[in-house]
Amino acid sequence: SCSKNPDVENFLKNTAILFEKLNKSRTYLIFKKGTADILAYFTLTISILKIVDENVSKKTLKRLNGMSKEKKEFPVYLIGQLGKNNKFWNEIKGDKILQEAIDIICNANELVGGRVILIETLNNEKLIKFYEDNGFKILQKRIKL
């Protein structure tokens, strides 16, 4: 159960296995040592980041691409879901879950390359601060169509 974010719980219960079968993503479970209890989970996939915010600087675009400051689409590793089990909320910290995801991405990076890890998050100050405290930066805010 992850009542703090029903979308995270819904993904794990209703979508994760389908996405596995379709090779759309990989979901990783973190178990309580010596048990079958799930402490947390995260989902990784490959995606395309499209820069739509005209305020993103040319310097940032060049850092994202590595060469061009004109390109506005980039392949990224996407941490699509990250959740903790309410029952064991205090037994694992968010930093640990995030680091597990980053470690797997670093292994993939060694095999196939890649430059960017993307996390899409709700516009929630606490979540944004958590990701910033772990080295991520806000790149652009989603524009509702």
PDB file of N, CA and C in Angstrom, residues 52-134:
ATOM      1  N   VAL A  52      10.620  22.033 -24.200  1.00  0.00           N
ATOM      2  CA  VAL A  52       9.602  22.935 -24.732  1.00  0.00           C
ATOM      3  C   VAL A  52       9.687  24.315 -24.098  1.00  0.00           C
ATOM      4  N   ASP A  53      10.409  24.413 -22.991  1.00  0.00           N
ATOM      5  CA  ASP A  53      10.567  25.687 -22.294  1.00  0.00           C
ATOM      6  C   ASP A  53      11.640  26.513 -22.997  1.00  0.00           C
ATOM      7  N   GLU A  54      11.251  27.635 -23.542  1.00  0.00           N
ATOM      8  CA  GLU A  54      12.192  28.506 -24.272  1.00  0.00           C
ATOM      9  C   GLU A  54      13.222  29.149 -23.341  1.00  0.00           C
ATOM     10  N   ASN A  55      13.018  29.055 -22.025  1.00  0.00           N
ATOM     11  CA  ASN A  55      13.954  29.645 -21.070  1.00  0.00           C
ATOM     12  C   ASN A  55      15.137  28.739 -20.742  1.00  0.00           C
ATOM     13  N   VAL A  56      15.133  27.523 -21.256  1.00  0.00           N
ATOM     14  CA  VAL A  56      16.280  26.630 -21.034  1.00  0.00           C
ATOM     15  C   VAL A  56      17.445  27.172 -21.857  1.00  0.00           C
ATOM     16  N   SER A  57      18.561  27.428 -21.178  1.00  0.00           N
ATOM     17  CA  SER A  57      19.700  28.092 -21.821  1.00  0.00           C
ATOM     18  C   SER A  57      20.404  27.203 -22.839  1.00  0.00           C
ATOM     19  N   LYS A  58      21.107  27.848 -23.770  1.00  0.00           N
ATOM     20  CA  LYS A  58      21.911  27.127 -24.776  1.00  0.00           C
ATOM     21  C   LYS A  58      22.999  26.307 -24.074  1.00  0.00           C
ATOM     22  N   LYS A  59      23.544  26.845 -22.987  1.00  0.00           N
ATOM     23  CA  LYS A  59      24.578  26.135 -22.228  1.00  0.00           C
ATOM     24  C   LYS A  59      24.011  24.819 -21.665  1.00  0.00           C
ATOM     25  N   THR A  60      22.800  24.879 -21.141  1.00  0.00           N
ATOM     26  CA  THR A  60      22.158  23.671 -20.616  1.00  0.00           C
ATOM     27  C   THR A  60      21.876  22.683 -21.729  1.00  0.00           C
ATOM     28  N   LEU A  61      21.394  23.177 -22.861  1.00  0.00           N
ATOM     29  CA  LEU A  61      21.134  22.293 -24.007  1.00  0.00           C
ATOM     30  C   LEU A  61      22.409  21.589 -24.445  1.00  0.00           C
ATOM     31  N   LYS A  62      23.522  22.320 -24.467  1.00  0.00           N
ATOM     32  CA  LYS A  62      24.800  21.713 -24.872  1.00  0.00           C
ATOM     33  C   LYS A  62      25.240  20.664 -23.847  1.00  0.00           C
ATOM     34  N   ARG A  63      25.043  20.953 -22.550  1.00  0.00           N
ATOM     35  CA  ARG A  63      25.399  19.972 -21.519  1.00  0.00           C
ATOM     36  C   ARG A  63      24.561  18.699 -21.658  1.00  0.00           C
ATOM     37  N   LEU A  64      23.287  18.851 -21.982  1.00  0.00           N
ATOM     38  CA  LEU A  64      22.416  17.689 -22.146  1.00  0.00           C
ATOM     39  C   LEU A  64      22.812  16.843 -23.342  1.00  0.00           C
ATOM     40  N   ASN A  65      23.138  17.516 -24.445  1.00  0.00           N
ATOM     41  CA  ASN A  65      23.463  16.820 -25.692  1.00  0.00           C
ATOM     42  C   ASN A  65      24.921  16.400 -25.765  1.00  0.00           C
ATOM     43  N   GLY A  66      25.793  17.193 -25.185  1.00  0.00           N
ATOM     44  CA  GLY A  66      27.221  16.889 -25.234  1.00  0.00           C
ATOM     45  C   GLY A  66      27.933  17.574 -26.376  1.00  0.00           C
ATOM     46  N   MET A  67      27.192  17.993 -27.396  1.00  0.00           N
ATOM     47  CA  MET A  67      27.818  18.615 -28.562  1.00  0.00           C
ATOM     48  C   MET A  67      27.055  19.857 -29.029  1.00  0.00           C
ATOM     49  N   SER A  68      25.781  19.692 -29.292  1.00  0.00           N
ATOM     50  CA  SER A  68      24.998  20.758 -29.918  1.00  0.00           C
ATOM     51  C   SER A  68      24.190  21.533 -28.891  1.00  0.00           C
ATOM     52  N   LYS A  69      24.129  22.839 -29.088  1.00  0.00           N
ATOM     53  CA  LYS A  69      23.267  23.656 -28.244  1.00  0.00           C
ATOM     54  C   LYS A  69      21.945  23.977 -28.937  1.00  0.00           C
ATOM     55  N   GLU A  70      21.731  23.370 -30.100  1.00  0.00           N
ATOM     56  CA  GLU A  70      20.510  23.606 -30.874  1.00  0.00           C
ATOM     57  C   GLU A  70      19.498  22.472 -30.716  1.00  0.00           C
ATOM     58  N   LYS A  71      19.980  21.286 -30.419  1.00  0.00           N
ATOM     59  CA  LYS A  71      19.096  20.119 -30.329  1.00  0.00           C
ATOM     60  C   LYS A  71      18.203  20.239 -29.086  1.00  0.00           C
ATOM     61  N   LYS A  72      16.917  19.901 -29.239  1.00  0.00           N
ATOM     62  CA  LYS A  72      15.979  20.027 -28.127  1.00  0.00           C
ATOM     63  C   LYS A  72      15.277  18.718 -27.776  1.00  0.00           C
ATOM     64  N   GLU A  73      15.799  17.604 -28.281  1.00  0.00           N
ATOM     65  CA  GLU A  73      15.290  16.282 -27.914  1.00  0.00           C
ATOM     66  C   GLU A  73      16.471  15.386 -27.561  1.00  0.00           C
ATOM     67  N   PHE A  74      16.328  14.660 -26.446  1.00  0.00           N
ATOM     68  CA  PHE A  74      17.439  13.859 -25.937  1.00  0.00           C
ATOM     69  C   PHE A  74      16.942  12.516 -25.431  1.00  0.00           C
ATOM     70  N   PRO A  75      17.686  11.443 -25.714  1.00  0.00           N
ATOM     71  CA  PRO A  75      17.345  10.171 -25.072  1.00  0.00           C
ATOM     72  C   PRO A  75      17.728  10.265 -23.599  1.00  0.00           C
ATOM     73  N   VAL A  76      16.897   9.708 -22.737  1.00  0.00           N
ATOM     74  CA  VAL A  76      17.154   9.772 -21.298  1.00  0.00           C
ATOM     75  C   VAL A  76      16.801   8.441 -20.650  1.00  0.00           C
ATOM     76  N   TYR A  77      17.434   8.193 -19.520  1.00  0.00           N
ATOM     77  CA  TYR A  77      16.988   7.142 -18.623  1.00  0.00           C
ATOM     78  C   TYR A  77      15.937   7.798 -17.737  1.00  0.00           C
ATOM     79  N   LEU A  78      14.758   7.214 -17.689  1.00  0.00           N
ATOM     80  CA  LEU A  78      13.665   7.788 -16.901  1.00  0.00           C
ATOM     81  C   LEU A  78      13.380   6.924 -15.688  1.00  0.00           C
ATOM     82  N   ILE A  79      13.452   7.544 -14.522  1.00  0.00           N
ATOM     83  CA  ILE A  79      12.979   6.892 -13.306  1.00  0.00           C
ATOM     84  C   ILE A  79      11.496   7.250 -13.252  1.00  0.00           C
ATOM     85  N   GLY A  80      10.668   6.292 -13.700  1.00  0.00           N
ATOM     86  CA  GLY A  80       9.257   6.581 -13.913  1.00  0.00           C
ATOM     87  C   GLY A  80       8.402   6.446 -12.673  1.00  0.00           C
ATOM     88  N   GLN A  81       8.771   5.597 -11.775  1.00  0.00           N
ATOM     89  CA  GLN A  81       8.022   5.391 -10.539  1.00  0.00           C
ATOM     90  C   GLN A  81       9.022   5.173  -9.416  1.00  0.00           C
ATOM     91  N   LEU A  82       8.666   5.612  -8.245  1.00  0.00           N
ATOM     92  CA  LEU A  82       9.489   5.376  -7.065  1.00  0.00           C
ATOM     93  C   LEU A  82       8.522   5.414  -5.890  1.00  0.00           C
ATOM     94  N   GLY A  83       8.390   4.305  -5.176  1.00  0.00           N
ATOM     95  CA  GLY A  83       7.421   4.271  -4.093  1.00  0.00           C
ATOM     96  C   GLY A  83       7.865   3.422  -2.924  1.00  0.00           C
ATOM     97  N   LYS A  84       7.292   3.760  -1.758  1.00  0.00           N
ATOM     98  CA  LYS A  84       7.566   3.013  -0.529  1.00  0.00           C
ATOM     99  C   LYS A  84       6.274   2.393  -0.017  1.00  0.00           C
ATOM    100  N   ASN A  85       6.413   1.241   0.617  1.00  0.00           N
ATOM    101  CA  ASN A  85       5.293   0.553   1.230  1.00  0.00           C
ATOM    102  C   ASN A  85       4.970   1.246   2.555  1.00  0.00           C
ATOM    103  N   ASN A  86       3.709   1.668   2.720  1.00  0.00           N
ATOM    104  CA  ASN A  86       3.303   2.348   3.961  1.00  0.00           C
ATOM    105  C   ASN A  86       3.619   1.521   5.207  1.00  0.00           C
ATOM    106  N   LYS A  87       3.461   0.225   5.103  1.00  0.00           N
ATOM    107  CA  LYS A  87       3.654  -0.673   6.246  1.00  0.00           C
ATOM    108  C   LYS A  87       5.092  -0.622   6.777  1.00  0.00           C
ATOM    109  N   PHE A  88       6.045  -0.344   5.880  1.00  0.00           N
ATOM    110  CA  PHE A  88       7.462  -0.332   6.271  1.00  0.00           C
ATOM    111  C   PHE A  88       8.085   1.039   5.998  1.00  0.00           C
ATOM    112  N   TRP A  89       7.282   2.079   6.080  1.00  0.00           N
ATOM    113  CA  TRP A  89       7.684   3.428   5.663  1.00  0.00           C
ATOM    114  C   TRP A  89       9.024   3.861   6.253  1.00  0.00           C
ATOM    115  N   ASN A  90       9.254   3.592   7.524  1.00  0.00           N
ATOM    116  CA  ASN A  90      10.474   4.064   8.192  1.00  0.00           C
ATOM    117  C   ASN A  90      11.658   3.112   8.073  1.00  0.00           C
ATOM    118  N   GLU A  91      11.472   1.992   7.369  1.00  0.00           N
ATOM    119  CA  GLU A  91      12.548   1.000   7.276  1.00  0.00           C
ATOM    120  C   GLU A  91      13.471   1.221   6.088  1.00  0.00           C
ATOM    121  N   ILE A  92      13.112   2.132   5.193  1.00  0.00           N
ATOM    122  CA  ILE A  92      13.984   2.451   4.068  1.00  0.00           C
ATOM    123  C   ILE A  92      13.790   3.922   3.723  1.00  0.00           C
ATOM    124  N   LYS A  93      14.894   4.586   3.479  1.00  0.00           N
ATOM    125  CA  LYS A  93      14.836   6.005   3.129  1.00  0.00           C
ATOM    126  C   LYS A  93      14.741   6.168   1.615  1.00  0.00           C
ATOM    127  N   GLY A  94      14.115   7.256   1.207  1.00  0.00           N
ATOM    128  CA  GLY A  94      13.974   7.553  -0.214  1.00  0.00           C
ATOM    129  C   GLY A  94      15.313   7.637  -0.921  1.00  0.00           C
ATOM    130  N   ASP A  95      16.339   8.179  -0.230  1.00  0.00           N
ATOM    131  CA  ASP A  95      17.680   8.297  -0.821  1.00  0.00           C
ATOM    132  C   ASP A  95      18.214   6.923  -1.228  1.00  0.00           C
ATOM    133  N   LYS A  96      17.935   5.914  -0.400  1.00  0.00           N
ATOM    134  CA  LYS A  96      18.415   4.547  -0.669  1.00  0.00           C
ATOM    135  C   LYS A  96      17.725   3.979  -1.909  1.00  0.00           C
ATOM    136  N   ILE A  97      16.421   4.214  -2.027  1.00  0.00           N
ATOM    137  CA  ILE A  97      15.675   3.726  -3.194  1.00  0.00           C
ATOM    138  C   ILE A  97      16.207   4.403  -4.453  1.00  0.00           C
ATOM    139  N   LEU A  98      16.369   5.718  -4.373  1.00  0.00           N
ATOM    140  CA  LEU A  98      16.860   6.481  -5.514  1.00  0.00           C
ATOM    141  C   LEU A  98      18.258   6.027  -5.911  1.00  0.00           C
ATOM    142  N   GLN A  99      19.120   5.778  -4.928  1.00  0.00           N
ATOM    143  CA  GLN A  99      20.483   5.337  -5.231  1.00  0.00           C
ATOM    144  C   GLN A  99      20.491   3.966  -5.892  1.00  0.00           C
ATOM    145  N   GLU A 100      19.595   3.079  -5.477  1.00  0.00           N
ATOM    146  CA  GLU A 100      19.487   1.767  -6.127  1.00  0.00           C
ATOM    147  C   GLU A 100      19.149   1.951  -7.613  1.00  0.00           C
ATOM    148  N   ALA A 101      18.208   2.852  -7.903  1.00  0.00           N
ATOM    149  CA  ALA A 101      17.833   3.115  -9.299  1.00  0.00           C
ATOM    150  C   ALA A 101      19.010   3.691 -10.073  1.00  0.00           C
ATOM    151  N   ILE A 102      19.698   4.636  -9.489  1.00  0.00           N
ATOM    152  CA  ILE A 102      20.853   5.263 -10.155  1.00  0.00           C
ATOM    153  C   ILE A 102      21.953   4.246 -10.401  1.00  0.00           C
ATOM    154  N   ASP A 103      22.182   3.337  -9.460  1.00  0.00           N
ATOM    155  CA  ASP A 103      23.209   2.306  -9.634  1.00  0.00           C
ATOM    156  C   ASP A 103      22.905   1.421 -10.847  1.00  0.00           C
ATOM    157  N   ILE A 104      21.653   1.060 -11.019  1.00  0.00           N
ATOM    158  CA  ILE A 104      21.276   0.238 -12.181  1.00  0.00           C
ATOM    159  C   ILE A 104      21.461   1.029 -13.464  1.00  0.00           C
ATOM    160  N   ILE A 105      21.094   2.302 -13.444  1.00  0.00           N
ATOM    161  CA  ILE A 105      21.286   3.156 -14.624  1.00  0.00           C
ATOM    162  C   ILE A 105      22.776   3.283 -14.940  1.00  0.00           C
ATOM    163  N   CYS A 106      23.609   3.412 -13.934  1.00  0.00           N
ATOM    164  CA  CYS A 106      25.062   3.504 -14.168  1.00  0.00           C
ATOM    165  C   CYS A 106      25.585   2.225 -14.825  1.00  0.00           C
ATOM    166  N   ASN A 107      25.069   1.079 -14.431  1.00  0.00           N
ATOM    167  CA  ASN A 107      25.457  -0.178 -15.082  1.00  0.00           C
ATOM    168  C   ASN A 107      25.037  -0.178 -16.542  1.00  0.00           C
ATOM    169  N   ALA A 108      23.813   0.276 -16.820  1.00  0.00           N
ATOM    170  CA  ALA A 108      23.345   0.362 -18.205  1.00  0.00           C
ATOM    171  C   ALA A 108      24.198   1.345 -18.992  1.00  0.00           C
ATOM    172  N   ASN A 109      24.569   2.433 -18.365  1.00  0.00           N
ATOM    173  CA  ASN A 109      25.404   3.445 -19.002  1.00  0.00           C
ATOM    174  C   ASN A 109      26.750   2.867 -19.431  1.00  0.00           C
ATOM    175  N   GLU A 110      27.325   2.013 -18.610  1.00  0.00           N
ATOM    176  CA  GLU A 110      28.590   1.371 -18.953  1.00  0.00           C
ATOM    177  C   GLU A 110      28.452   0.506 -20.218  1.00  0.00           C
ATOM    178  N   LEU A 111      27.280  -0.085 -20.405  1.00  0.00           N
ATOM    179  CA  LEU A 111      27.050  -0.975 -21.539  1.00  0.00           C
ATOM    180  C   LEU A 111      26.647  -0.242 -22.818  1.00  0.00           C
ATOM    181  N   VAL A 112      25.801   0.780 -22.684  1.00  0.00           N
ATOM    182  CA  VAL A 112      25.240   1.395 -23.889  1.00  0.00           C
ATOM    183  C   VAL A 112      25.401   2.911 -23.970  1.00  0.00           C
ATOM    184  N   GLY A 113      25.983   3.528 -22.958  1.00  0.00           N
ATOM    185  CA  GLY A 113      26.127   4.984 -22.972  1.00  0.00           C
ATOM    186  C   GLY A 113      24.876   5.665 -22.461  1.00  0.00           C
ATOM    187  N   GLY A 114      24.838   6.960 -22.679  1.00  0.00           N
ATOM    188  CA  GLY A 114      23.718   7.773 -22.193  1.00  0.00           C
ATOM    189  C   GLY A 114      24.258   8.894 -21.332  1.00  0.00           C
ATOM    190  N   ARG A 115      23.521   9.982 -21.277  1.00  0.00           N
ATOM    191  CA  ARG A 115      24.016  11.169 -20.584  1.00  0.00           C
ATOM    192  C   ARG A 115      23.112  11.693 -19.483  1.00  0.00           C
ATOM    193  N   VAL A 116      21.821  11.377 -19.549  1.00  0.00           N
ATOM    194  CA  VAL A 116      20.866  12.077 -18.698  1.00  0.00           C
ATOM    195  C   VAL A 116      19.952  11.094 -17.977  1.00  0.00           C
ATOM    196  N   ILE A 117      19.718  11.380 -16.689  1.00  0.00           N
ATOM    197  CA  ILE A 117      18.696  10.686 -15.909  1.00  0.00           C
ATOM    198  C   ILE A 117      17.591  11.699 -15.658  1.00  0.00           C
ATOM    199  N   LEU A 118      16.381  11.317 -15.995  1.00  0.00           N
ATOM    200  CA  LEU A 118      15.231  12.199 -15.843  1.00  0.00           C
ATOM    201  C   LEU A 118      14.282  11.623 -14.804  1.00  0.00           C
ATOM    202  N   ILE A 119      13.758  12.519 -13.987  1.00  0.00           N
ATOM    203  CA  ILE A 119      12.689  12.155 -13.065  1.00  0.00           C
ATOM    204  C   ILE A 119      11.573  13.148 -13.294  1.00  0.00           C
ATOM    205  N   GLU A 120      10.391  12.635 -13.545  1.00  0.00           N
ATOM    206  CA  GLU A 120       9.213  13.490 -13.628  1.00  0.00           C
ATOM    207  C   GLU A 120       8.532  13.400 -12.276  1.00  0.00           C
ATOM    208  N   THR A 121       8.204  14.546 -11.695  1.00  0.00           N
ATOM    209  CA  THR A 121       7.598  14.544 -10.374  1.00  0.00           C
ATOM    210  C   THR A 121       6.428  15.508 -10.319  1.00  0.00           C
ATOM    211  N   LEU A 122       5.603  15.298  -9.330  1.00  0.00           N
ATOM    212  CA  LEU A 122       4.509  16.220  -9.087  1.00  0.00           C
ATOM    213  C   LEU A 122       5.083  17.571  -8.671  1.00  0.00           C
ATOM    214  N   ASN A 123       4.313  18.606  -8.856  1.00  0.00           N
ATOM    215  CA  ASN A 123       4.733  19.938  -8.424  1.00  0.00           C
ATOM    216  C   ASN A 123       4.476  20.043  -6.921  1.00  0.00           C
ATOM    217  N   ASN A 124       5.349  19.392  -6.169  1.00  0.00           N
ATOM    218  CA  ASN A 124       5.216  19.274  -4.725  1.00  0.00           C
ATOM    219  C   ASN A 124       6.553  19.693  -4.119  1.00  0.00           C
ATOM    220  N   GLU A 125       6.530  20.725  -3.273  1.00  0.00           N
ATOM    221  CA  GLU A 125       7.785  21.269  -2.729  1.00  0.00           C
ATOM    222  C   GLU A 125       8.640  20.215  -2.048  1.00  0.00           C
ATOM    223  N   LYS A 126       8.023  19.342  -1.268  1.00  0.00           N
ATOM    224  CA  LYS A 126       8.771  18.315  -0.533  1.00  0.00           C
ATOM    225  C   LYS A 126       9.466  17.349  -1.501  1.00  0.00           C
ATOM    226  N   LEU A 127       8.747  16.909  -2.532  1.00  0.00           N
ATOM    227  CA  LEU A 127       9.342  16.003  -3.524  1.00  0.00           C
ATOM    228  C   LEU A 127      10.461  16.697  -4.299  1.00  0.00           C
ATOM    229  N   ILE A 128      10.210  17.929  -4.712  1.00  0.00           N
ATOM    230  CA  ILE A 128      11.225  18.677  -5.462  1.00  0.00           C
ATOM    231  C   ILE A 128      12.475  18.848  -4.613  1.00  0.00           C
ATOM    232  N   LYS A 129      12.312  19.190  -3.342  1.00  0.00           N
ATOM    233  CA  LYS A 129      13.473  19.349  -2.448  1.00  0.00           C
ATOM    234  C   LYS A 129      14.224  18.024  -2.297  1.00  0.00           C
ATOM    235  N   PHE A 130      13.483  16.912  -2.172  1.00  0.00           N
ATOM    236  CA  PHE A 130      14.112  15.596  -2.063  1.00  0.00           C
ATOM    237  C   PHE A 130      15.010  15.331  -3.267  1.00  0.00           C
ATOM    238  N   TYR A 131      14.485  15.554  -4.465  1.00  0.00           N
ATOM    239  CA  TYR A 131      15.280  15.293  -5.668  1.00  0.00           C
ATOM    240  C   TYR A 131      16.437  16.274  -5.795  1.00  0.00           C
ATOM    241  N   GLU A 132      16.226  17.522  -5.461  1.00  0.00           N
ATOM    242  CA  GLU A 132      17.326  18.496  -5.504  1.00  0.00           C
ATOM    243  C   GLU A 132      18.406  18.139  -4.493  1.00  0.00           C
ATOM    244  N   ASP A 133      18.010  17.697  -3.307  1.00  0.00           N
ATOM    245  CA  ASP A 133      18.983  17.272  -2.289  1.00  0.00           C
ATOM    246  C   ASP A 133      19.796  16.065  -2.755  1.00  0.00           C
ATOM    247  N   ASN A 134      19.269  15.330  -3.733  1.00  0.00           N
ATOM    248  CA  ASN A 134      19.962  14.165  -4.281  1.00  0.00           C
ATOM    249  C   ASN A 134      20.612  14.450  -5.628  1.00  0.00           C
TER     250      ASN A 134
END
